[in-house]
PDB file of C-alpha atoms in Angstrom:
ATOM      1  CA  UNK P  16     -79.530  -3.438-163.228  1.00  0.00           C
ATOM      2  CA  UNK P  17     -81.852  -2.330-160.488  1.00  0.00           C
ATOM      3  CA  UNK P  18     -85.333  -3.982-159.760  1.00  0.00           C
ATOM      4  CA  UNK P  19     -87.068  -0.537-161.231  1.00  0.00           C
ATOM      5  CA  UNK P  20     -85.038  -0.742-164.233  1.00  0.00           C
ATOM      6  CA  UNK P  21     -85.420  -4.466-164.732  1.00  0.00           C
ATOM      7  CA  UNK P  22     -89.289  -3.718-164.890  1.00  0.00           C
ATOM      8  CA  UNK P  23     -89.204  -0.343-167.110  1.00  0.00           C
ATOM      9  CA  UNK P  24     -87.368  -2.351-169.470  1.00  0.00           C
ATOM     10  CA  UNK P  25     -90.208  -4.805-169.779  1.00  0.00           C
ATOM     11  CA  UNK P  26     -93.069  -1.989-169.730  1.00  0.00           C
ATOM     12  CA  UNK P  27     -90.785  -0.618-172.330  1.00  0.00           C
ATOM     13  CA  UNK P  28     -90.746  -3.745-174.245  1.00  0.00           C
ATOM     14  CA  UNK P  29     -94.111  -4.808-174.227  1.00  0.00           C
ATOM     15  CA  UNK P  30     -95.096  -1.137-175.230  1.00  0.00           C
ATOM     16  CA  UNK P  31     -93.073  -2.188-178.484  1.00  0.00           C
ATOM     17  CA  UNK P  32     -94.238  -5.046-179.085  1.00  0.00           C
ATOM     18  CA  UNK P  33     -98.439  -3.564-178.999  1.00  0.00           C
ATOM     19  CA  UNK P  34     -97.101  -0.997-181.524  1.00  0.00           C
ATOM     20  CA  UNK P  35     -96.071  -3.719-184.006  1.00  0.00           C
ATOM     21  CA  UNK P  36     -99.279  -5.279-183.773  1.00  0.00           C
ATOM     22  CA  UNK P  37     -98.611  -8.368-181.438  1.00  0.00           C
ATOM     23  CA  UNK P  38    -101.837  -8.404-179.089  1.00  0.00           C
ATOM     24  CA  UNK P  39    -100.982 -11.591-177.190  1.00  0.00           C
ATOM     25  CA  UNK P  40     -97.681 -13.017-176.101  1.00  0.00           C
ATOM     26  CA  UNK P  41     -97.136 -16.666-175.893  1.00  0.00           C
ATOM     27  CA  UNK P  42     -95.971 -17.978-172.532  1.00  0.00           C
ATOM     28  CA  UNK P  43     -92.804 -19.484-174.023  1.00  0.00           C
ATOM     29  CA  UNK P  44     -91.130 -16.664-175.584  1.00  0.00           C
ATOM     30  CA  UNK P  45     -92.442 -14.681-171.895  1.00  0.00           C
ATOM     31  CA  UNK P  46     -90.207 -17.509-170.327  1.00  0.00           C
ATOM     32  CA  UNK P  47     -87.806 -17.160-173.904  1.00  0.00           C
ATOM     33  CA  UNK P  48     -87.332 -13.243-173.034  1.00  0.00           C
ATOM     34  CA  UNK P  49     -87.468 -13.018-168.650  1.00  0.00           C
ATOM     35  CA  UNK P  50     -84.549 -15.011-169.122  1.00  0.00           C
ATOM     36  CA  UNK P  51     -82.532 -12.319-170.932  1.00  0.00           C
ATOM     37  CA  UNK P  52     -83.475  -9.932-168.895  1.00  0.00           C
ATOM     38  CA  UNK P  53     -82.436 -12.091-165.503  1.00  0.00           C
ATOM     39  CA  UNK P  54     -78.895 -12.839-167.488  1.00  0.00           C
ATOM     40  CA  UNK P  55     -78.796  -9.253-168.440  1.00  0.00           C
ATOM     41  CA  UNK P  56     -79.552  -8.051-165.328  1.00  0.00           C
ATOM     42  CA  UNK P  57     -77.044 -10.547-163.413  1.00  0.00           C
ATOM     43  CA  UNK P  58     -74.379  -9.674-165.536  1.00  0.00           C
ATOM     44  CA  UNK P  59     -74.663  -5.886-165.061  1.00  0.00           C
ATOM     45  CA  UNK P  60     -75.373  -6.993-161.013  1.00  0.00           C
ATOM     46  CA  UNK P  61     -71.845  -9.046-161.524  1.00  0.00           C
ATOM     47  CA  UNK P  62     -70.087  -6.228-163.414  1.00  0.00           C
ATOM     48  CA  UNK P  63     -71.115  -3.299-160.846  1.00  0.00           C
ATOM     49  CA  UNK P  64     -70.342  -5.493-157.932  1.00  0.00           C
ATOM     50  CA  UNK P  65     -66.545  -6.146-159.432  1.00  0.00           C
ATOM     51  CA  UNK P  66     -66.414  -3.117-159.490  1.00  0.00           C
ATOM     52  CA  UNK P  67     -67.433  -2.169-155.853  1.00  0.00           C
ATOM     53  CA  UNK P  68     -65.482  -5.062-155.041  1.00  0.00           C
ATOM     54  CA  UNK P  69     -62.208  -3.901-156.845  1.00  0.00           C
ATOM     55  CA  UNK P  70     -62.878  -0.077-155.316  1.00  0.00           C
ATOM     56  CA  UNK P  71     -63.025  -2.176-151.605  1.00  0.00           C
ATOM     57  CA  UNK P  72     -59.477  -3.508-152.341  1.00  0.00           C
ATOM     58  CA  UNK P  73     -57.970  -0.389-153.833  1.00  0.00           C
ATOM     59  CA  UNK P  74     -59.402   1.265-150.634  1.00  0.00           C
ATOM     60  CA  UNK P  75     -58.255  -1.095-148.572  1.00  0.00           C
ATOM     61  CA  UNK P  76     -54.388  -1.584-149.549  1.00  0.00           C
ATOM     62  CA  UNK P  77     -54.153   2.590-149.530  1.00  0.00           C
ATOM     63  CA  UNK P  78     -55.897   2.586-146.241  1.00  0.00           C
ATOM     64  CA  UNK P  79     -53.077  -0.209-145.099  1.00  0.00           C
ATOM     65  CA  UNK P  80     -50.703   1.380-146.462  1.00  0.00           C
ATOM     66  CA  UNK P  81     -51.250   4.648-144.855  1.00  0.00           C
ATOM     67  CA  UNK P  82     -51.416   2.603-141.142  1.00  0.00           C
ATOM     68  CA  UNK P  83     -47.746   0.999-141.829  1.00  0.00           C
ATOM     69  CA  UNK P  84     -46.208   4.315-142.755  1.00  0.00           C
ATOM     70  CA  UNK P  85     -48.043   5.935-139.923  1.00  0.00           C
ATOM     71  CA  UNK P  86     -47.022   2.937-137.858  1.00  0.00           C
ATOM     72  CA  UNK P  87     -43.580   2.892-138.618  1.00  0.00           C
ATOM     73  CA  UNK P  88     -43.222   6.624-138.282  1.00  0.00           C
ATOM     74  CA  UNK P  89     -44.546   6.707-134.421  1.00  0.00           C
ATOM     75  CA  UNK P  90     -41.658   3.924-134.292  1.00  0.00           C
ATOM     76  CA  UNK P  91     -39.206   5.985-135.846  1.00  0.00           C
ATOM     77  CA  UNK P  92     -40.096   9.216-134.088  1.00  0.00           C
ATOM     78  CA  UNK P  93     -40.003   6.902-130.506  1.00  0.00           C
ATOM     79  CA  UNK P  94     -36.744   5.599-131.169  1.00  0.00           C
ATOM     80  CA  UNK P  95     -35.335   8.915-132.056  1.00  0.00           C
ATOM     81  CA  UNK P  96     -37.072  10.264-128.193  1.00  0.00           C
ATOM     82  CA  UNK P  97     -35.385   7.480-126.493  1.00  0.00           C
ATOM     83  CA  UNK P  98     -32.333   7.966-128.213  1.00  0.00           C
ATOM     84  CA  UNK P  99     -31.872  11.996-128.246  1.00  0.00           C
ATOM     85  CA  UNK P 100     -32.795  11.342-124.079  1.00  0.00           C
ATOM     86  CA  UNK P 101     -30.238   9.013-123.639  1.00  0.00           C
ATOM     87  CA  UNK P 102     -27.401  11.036-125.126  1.00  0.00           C
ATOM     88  CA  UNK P 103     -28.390  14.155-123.253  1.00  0.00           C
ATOM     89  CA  UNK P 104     -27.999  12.186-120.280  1.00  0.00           C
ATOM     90  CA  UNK P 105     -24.816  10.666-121.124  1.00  0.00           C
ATOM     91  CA  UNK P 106     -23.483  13.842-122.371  1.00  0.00           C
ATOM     92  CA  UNK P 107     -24.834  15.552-118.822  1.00  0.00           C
ATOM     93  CA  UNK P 108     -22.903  12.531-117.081  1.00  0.00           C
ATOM     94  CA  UNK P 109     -19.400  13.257-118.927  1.00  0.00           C
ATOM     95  CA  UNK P 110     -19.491  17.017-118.636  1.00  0.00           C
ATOM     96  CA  UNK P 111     -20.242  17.050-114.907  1.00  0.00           C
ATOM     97  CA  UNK P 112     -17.844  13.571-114.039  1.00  0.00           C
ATOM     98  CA  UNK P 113     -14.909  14.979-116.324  1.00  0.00           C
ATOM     99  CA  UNK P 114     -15.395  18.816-114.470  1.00  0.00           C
ATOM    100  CA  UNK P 115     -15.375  17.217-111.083  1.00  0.00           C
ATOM    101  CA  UNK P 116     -12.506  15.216-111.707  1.00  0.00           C
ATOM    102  CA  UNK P 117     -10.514  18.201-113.531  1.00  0.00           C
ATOM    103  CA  UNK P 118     -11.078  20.381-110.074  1.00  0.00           C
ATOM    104  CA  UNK P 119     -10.440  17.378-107.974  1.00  0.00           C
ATOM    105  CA  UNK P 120      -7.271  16.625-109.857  1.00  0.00           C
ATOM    106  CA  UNK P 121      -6.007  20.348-109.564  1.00  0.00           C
ATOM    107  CA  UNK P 122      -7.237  20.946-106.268  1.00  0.00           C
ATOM    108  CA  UNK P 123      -4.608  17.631-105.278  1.00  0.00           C
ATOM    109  CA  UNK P 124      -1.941  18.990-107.192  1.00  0.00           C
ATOM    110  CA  UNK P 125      -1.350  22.475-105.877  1.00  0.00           C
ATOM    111  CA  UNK P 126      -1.788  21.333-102.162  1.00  0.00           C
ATOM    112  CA  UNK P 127       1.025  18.401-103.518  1.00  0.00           C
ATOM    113  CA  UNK P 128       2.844  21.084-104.486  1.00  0.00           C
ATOM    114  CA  UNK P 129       2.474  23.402-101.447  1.00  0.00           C
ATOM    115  CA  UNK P 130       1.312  26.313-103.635  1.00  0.00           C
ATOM    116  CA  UNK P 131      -1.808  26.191-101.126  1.00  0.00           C
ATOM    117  CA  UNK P 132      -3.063  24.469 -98.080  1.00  0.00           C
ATOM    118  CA  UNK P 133      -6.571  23.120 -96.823  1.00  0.00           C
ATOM    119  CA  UNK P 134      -8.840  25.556 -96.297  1.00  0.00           C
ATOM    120  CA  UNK P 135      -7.696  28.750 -98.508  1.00  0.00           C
ATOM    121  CA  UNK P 136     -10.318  30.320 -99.985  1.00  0.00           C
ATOM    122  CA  UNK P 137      -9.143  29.533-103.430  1.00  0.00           C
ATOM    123  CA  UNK P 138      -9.918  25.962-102.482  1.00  0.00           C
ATOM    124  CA  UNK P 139     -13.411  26.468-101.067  1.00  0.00           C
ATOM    125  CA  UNK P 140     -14.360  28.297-103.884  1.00  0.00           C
ATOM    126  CA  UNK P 141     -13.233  25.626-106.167  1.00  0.00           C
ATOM    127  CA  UNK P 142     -15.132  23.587-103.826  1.00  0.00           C
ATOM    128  CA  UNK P 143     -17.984  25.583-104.677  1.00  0.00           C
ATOM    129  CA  UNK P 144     -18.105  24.311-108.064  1.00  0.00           C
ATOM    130  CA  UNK P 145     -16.746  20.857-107.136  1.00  0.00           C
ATOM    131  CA  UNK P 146     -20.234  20.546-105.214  1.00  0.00           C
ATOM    132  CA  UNK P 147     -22.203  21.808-107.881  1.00  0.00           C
ATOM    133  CA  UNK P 148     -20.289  19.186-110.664  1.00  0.00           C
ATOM    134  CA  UNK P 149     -21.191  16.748-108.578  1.00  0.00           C
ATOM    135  CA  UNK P 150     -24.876  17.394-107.608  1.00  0.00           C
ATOM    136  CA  UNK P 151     -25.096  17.692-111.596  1.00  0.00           C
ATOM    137  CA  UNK P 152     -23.714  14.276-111.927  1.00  0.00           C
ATOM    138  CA  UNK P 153     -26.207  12.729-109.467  1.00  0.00           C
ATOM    139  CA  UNK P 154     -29.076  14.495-110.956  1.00  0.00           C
ATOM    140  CA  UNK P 155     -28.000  13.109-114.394  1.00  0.00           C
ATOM    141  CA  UNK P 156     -27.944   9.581-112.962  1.00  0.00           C
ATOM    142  CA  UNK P 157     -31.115   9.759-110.945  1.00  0.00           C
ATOM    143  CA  UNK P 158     -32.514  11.097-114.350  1.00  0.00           C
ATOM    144  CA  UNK P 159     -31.504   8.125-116.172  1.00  0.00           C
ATOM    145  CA  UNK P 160     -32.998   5.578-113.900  1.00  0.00           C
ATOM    146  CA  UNK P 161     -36.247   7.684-113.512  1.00  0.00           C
ATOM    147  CA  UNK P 162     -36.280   6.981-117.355  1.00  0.00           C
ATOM    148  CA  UNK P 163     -36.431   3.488-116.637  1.00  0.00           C
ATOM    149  CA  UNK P 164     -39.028   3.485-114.141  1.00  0.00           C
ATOM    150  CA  UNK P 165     -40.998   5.662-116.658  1.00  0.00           C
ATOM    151  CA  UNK P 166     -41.045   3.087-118.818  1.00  0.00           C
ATOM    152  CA  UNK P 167     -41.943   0.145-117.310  1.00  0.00           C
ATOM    153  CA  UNK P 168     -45.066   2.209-115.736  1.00  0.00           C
ATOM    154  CA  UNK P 169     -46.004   2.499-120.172  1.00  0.00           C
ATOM    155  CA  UNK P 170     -45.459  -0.618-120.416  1.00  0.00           C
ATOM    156  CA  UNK P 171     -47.501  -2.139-117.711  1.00  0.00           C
ATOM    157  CA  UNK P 172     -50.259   0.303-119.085  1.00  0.00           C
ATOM    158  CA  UNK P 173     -49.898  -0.935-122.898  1.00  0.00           C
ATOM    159  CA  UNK P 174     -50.541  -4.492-121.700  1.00  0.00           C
ATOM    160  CA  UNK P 175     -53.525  -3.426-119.297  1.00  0.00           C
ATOM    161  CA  UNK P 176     -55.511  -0.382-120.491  1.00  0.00           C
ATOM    162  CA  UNK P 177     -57.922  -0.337-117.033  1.00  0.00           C
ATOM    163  CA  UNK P 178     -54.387   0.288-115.199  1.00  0.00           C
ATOM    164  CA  UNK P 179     -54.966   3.771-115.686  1.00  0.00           C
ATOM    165  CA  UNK P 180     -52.979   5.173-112.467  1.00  0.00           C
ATOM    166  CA  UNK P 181     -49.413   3.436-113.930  1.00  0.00           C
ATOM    167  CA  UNK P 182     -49.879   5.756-117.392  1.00  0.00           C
ATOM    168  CA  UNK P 183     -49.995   8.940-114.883  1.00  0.00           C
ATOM    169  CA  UNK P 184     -46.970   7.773-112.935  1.00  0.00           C
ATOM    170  CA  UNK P 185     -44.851   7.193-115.956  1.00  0.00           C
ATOM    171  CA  UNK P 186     -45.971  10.812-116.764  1.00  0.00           C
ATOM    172  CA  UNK P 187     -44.815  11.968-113.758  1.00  0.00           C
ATOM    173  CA  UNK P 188     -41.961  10.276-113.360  1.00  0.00           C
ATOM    174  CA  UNK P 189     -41.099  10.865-117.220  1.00  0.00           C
ATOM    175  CA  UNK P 190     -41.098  14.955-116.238  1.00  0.00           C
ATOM    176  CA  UNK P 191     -39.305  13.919-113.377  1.00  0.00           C
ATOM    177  CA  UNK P 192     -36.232  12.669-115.116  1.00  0.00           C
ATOM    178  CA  UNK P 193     -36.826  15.834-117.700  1.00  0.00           C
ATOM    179  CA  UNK P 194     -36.198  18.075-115.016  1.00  0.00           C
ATOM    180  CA  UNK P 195     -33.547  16.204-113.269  1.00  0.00           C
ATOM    181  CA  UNK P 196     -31.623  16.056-116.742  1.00  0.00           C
ATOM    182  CA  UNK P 197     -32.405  20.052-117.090  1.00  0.00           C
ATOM    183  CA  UNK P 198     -31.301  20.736-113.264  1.00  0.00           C
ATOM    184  CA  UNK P 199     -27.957  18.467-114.424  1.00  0.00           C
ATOM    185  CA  UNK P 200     -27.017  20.881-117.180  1.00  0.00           C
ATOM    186  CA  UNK P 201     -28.024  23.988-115.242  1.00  0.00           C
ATOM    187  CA  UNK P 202     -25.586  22.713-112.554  1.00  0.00           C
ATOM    188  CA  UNK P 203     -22.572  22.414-115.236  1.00  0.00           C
ATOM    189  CA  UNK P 204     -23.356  25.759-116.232  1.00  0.00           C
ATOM    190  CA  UNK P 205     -22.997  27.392-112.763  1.00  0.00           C
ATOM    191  CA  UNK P 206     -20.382  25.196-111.940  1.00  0.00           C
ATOM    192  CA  UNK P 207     -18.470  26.040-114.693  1.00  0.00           C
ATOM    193  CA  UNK P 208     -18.852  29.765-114.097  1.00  0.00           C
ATOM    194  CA  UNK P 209     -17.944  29.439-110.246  1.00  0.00           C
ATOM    195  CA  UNK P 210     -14.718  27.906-110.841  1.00  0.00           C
ATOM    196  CA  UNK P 211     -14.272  30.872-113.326  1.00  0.00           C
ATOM    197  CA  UNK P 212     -14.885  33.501-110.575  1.00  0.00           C
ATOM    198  CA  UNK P 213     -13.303  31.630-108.121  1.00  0.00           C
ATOM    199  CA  UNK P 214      -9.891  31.119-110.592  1.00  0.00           C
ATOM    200  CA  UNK P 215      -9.864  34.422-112.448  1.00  0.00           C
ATOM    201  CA  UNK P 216     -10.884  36.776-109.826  1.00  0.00           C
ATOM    202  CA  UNK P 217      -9.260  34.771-106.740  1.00  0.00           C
ATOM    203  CA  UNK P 218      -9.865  36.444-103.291  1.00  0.00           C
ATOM    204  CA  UNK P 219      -6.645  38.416-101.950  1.00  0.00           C
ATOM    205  CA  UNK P 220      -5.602  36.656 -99.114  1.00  0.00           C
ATOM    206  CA  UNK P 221      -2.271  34.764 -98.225  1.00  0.00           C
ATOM    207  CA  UNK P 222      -2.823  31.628 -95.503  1.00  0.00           C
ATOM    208  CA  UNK P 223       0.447  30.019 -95.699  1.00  0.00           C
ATOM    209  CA  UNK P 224       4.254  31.145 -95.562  1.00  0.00           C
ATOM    210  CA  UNK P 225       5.099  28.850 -98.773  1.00  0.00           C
ATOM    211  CA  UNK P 226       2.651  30.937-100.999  1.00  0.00           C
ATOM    212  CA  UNK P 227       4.041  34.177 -98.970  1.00  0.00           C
ATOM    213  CA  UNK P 228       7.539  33.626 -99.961  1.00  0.00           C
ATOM    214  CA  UNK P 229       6.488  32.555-103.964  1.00  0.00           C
ATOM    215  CA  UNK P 230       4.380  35.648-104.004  1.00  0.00           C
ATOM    216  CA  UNK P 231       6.392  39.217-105.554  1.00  0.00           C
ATOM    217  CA  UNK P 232       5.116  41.120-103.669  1.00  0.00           C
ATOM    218  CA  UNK P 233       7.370  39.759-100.261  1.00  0.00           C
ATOM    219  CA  UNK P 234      10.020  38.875-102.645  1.00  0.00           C
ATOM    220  CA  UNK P 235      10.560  42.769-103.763  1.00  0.00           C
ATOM    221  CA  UNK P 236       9.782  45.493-101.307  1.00  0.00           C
ATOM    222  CA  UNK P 237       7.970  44.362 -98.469  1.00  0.00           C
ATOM    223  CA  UNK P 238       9.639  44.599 -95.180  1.00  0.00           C
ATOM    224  CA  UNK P 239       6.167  43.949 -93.150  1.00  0.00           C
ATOM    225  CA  UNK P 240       5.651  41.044 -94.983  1.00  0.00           C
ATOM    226  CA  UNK P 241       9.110  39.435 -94.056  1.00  0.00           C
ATOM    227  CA  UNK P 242       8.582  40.773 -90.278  1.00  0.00           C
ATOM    228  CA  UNK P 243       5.393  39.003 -90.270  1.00  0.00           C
ATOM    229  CA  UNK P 244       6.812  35.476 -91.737  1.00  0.00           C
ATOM    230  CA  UNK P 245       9.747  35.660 -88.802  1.00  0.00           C
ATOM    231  CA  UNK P 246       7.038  36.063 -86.318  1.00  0.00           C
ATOM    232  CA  UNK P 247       4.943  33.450 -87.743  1.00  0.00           C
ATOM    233  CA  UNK P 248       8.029  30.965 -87.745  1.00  0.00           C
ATOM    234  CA  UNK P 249       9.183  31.846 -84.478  1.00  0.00           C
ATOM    235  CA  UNK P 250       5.729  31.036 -83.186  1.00  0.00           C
ATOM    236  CA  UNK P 251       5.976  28.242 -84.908  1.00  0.00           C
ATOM    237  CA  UNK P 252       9.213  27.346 -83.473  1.00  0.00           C
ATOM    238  CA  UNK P 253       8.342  28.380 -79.779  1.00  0.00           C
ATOM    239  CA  UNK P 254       4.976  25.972 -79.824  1.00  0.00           C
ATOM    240  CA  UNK P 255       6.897  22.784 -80.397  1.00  0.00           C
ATOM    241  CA  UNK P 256       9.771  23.627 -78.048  1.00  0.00           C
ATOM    242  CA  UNK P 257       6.783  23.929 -75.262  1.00  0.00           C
ATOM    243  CA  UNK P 258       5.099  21.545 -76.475  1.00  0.00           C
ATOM    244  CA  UNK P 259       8.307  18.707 -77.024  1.00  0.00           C
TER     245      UNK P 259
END
């Protein structure tokens, strides 16, 4: 009960009591009937401010209840970043490693197997993607330790929010390692389509008697061909003799 009510009620009272005739009021029952209206008025105080007091809590457990879910989602959604970062880089690192090692492994084998020597164009256009394998490869592990660095530069911010300069360098350095990681697959990509070109549309050009003789076309009807192999072997021959 308010202060304005309290004292309405009593106007209203008293008006009451004139109407049945009562033109004085003892001082006892005045004491007698202030004191209901106090307990009245403290018990409707009491009730209301329950009342506030259970709306406070309600309030309070939805509002903490809404900061742990939004809490743990930022987690969550973090986690998944880091995560979904870390296997593009590792996937970045296999692709590139397991190309360059494919070319390296076939580049070794056919000049094992004298099907072409160092220096043929077949090679240096394999070598062409080789290169680009392996600048992906670095660029995927200089991404991954620029993730590193961008994280200790949000970290040293978190614990000191007037460090202002490391939250812009672990921005930096975070689109740093984005790039990096983007240049990494772009390199695959290109790569991947060099040694394509450079295998499936080889340029024409014979370097080496060995991949003369395995070749049809000096096998079948080529007389100029052969001519050119005796020459080549009799210059061959003639060099060491001078030079012996």
């Amino acid at each position: 009960m308010k202060a304005t009510e309290a004292i309405q009620q009593i106007q209203a009272d008293i008006a009451n009591a004139k109407e049945g005739g009562t033109q004085q009021i003892l001082v006892a029952n005045l004491e007698v009937y202030l004191a209901t209206v106090l307990e009245k008025a403290r018990a409707e105080e009491s009730a209301a401010g329950a009342e506030k007091i259970d709306q406070a809590n309600h309030q309070l457990e939805v509002w903490k209840a809404q900061l742990s879910a939004s809490t743990n989602h930022s987690i969550e959604m973090f986690k998944a970043v880091i995560e979904a970062g870390q296997t593009a880089l590792k996937s970045a690192i296999v692709i590139n490693g397991g190309a360059a090692a494919a070319l390296l492994a076939f580049a070794g084998n056919a000049i094992t197997k004298g099907q072409v020597l160092a220096g043929d164009p077949l090679l240096s256009q394999i070598g062409v993607g080789l290169a680009l394998f392996v600048t992906g490869l670095g660029c995927a592990g200089l991404a991954s330790g620029m993730r590193y660095l961008a994280q200790f530069a949000y970290s040293e911010f978190h614990y000191n929010r007037k460090r202002v300069r490391m939250r812009a360098a672990g921005t930096v350095v975070n689109w740093l390692s984005i790039t990096l990681g983007a240049a990494s697959f772009g390199c695959f990509f290109f790569g991947g389509y060099s040694t394509y070109a450079a295998i499936a549309r080889p340029s024409v050009h014979v370097t080496s008697p060995v991949a003369l003789l395995s070749s049809p076309f000096y096998g079948s009807c080529c007389p100029v061909a052969r001519i050119a192999h005796v020459y080549w072997r009799s210059s061959i021959t003639c060099s060491e003799y001078h030079v012996g």
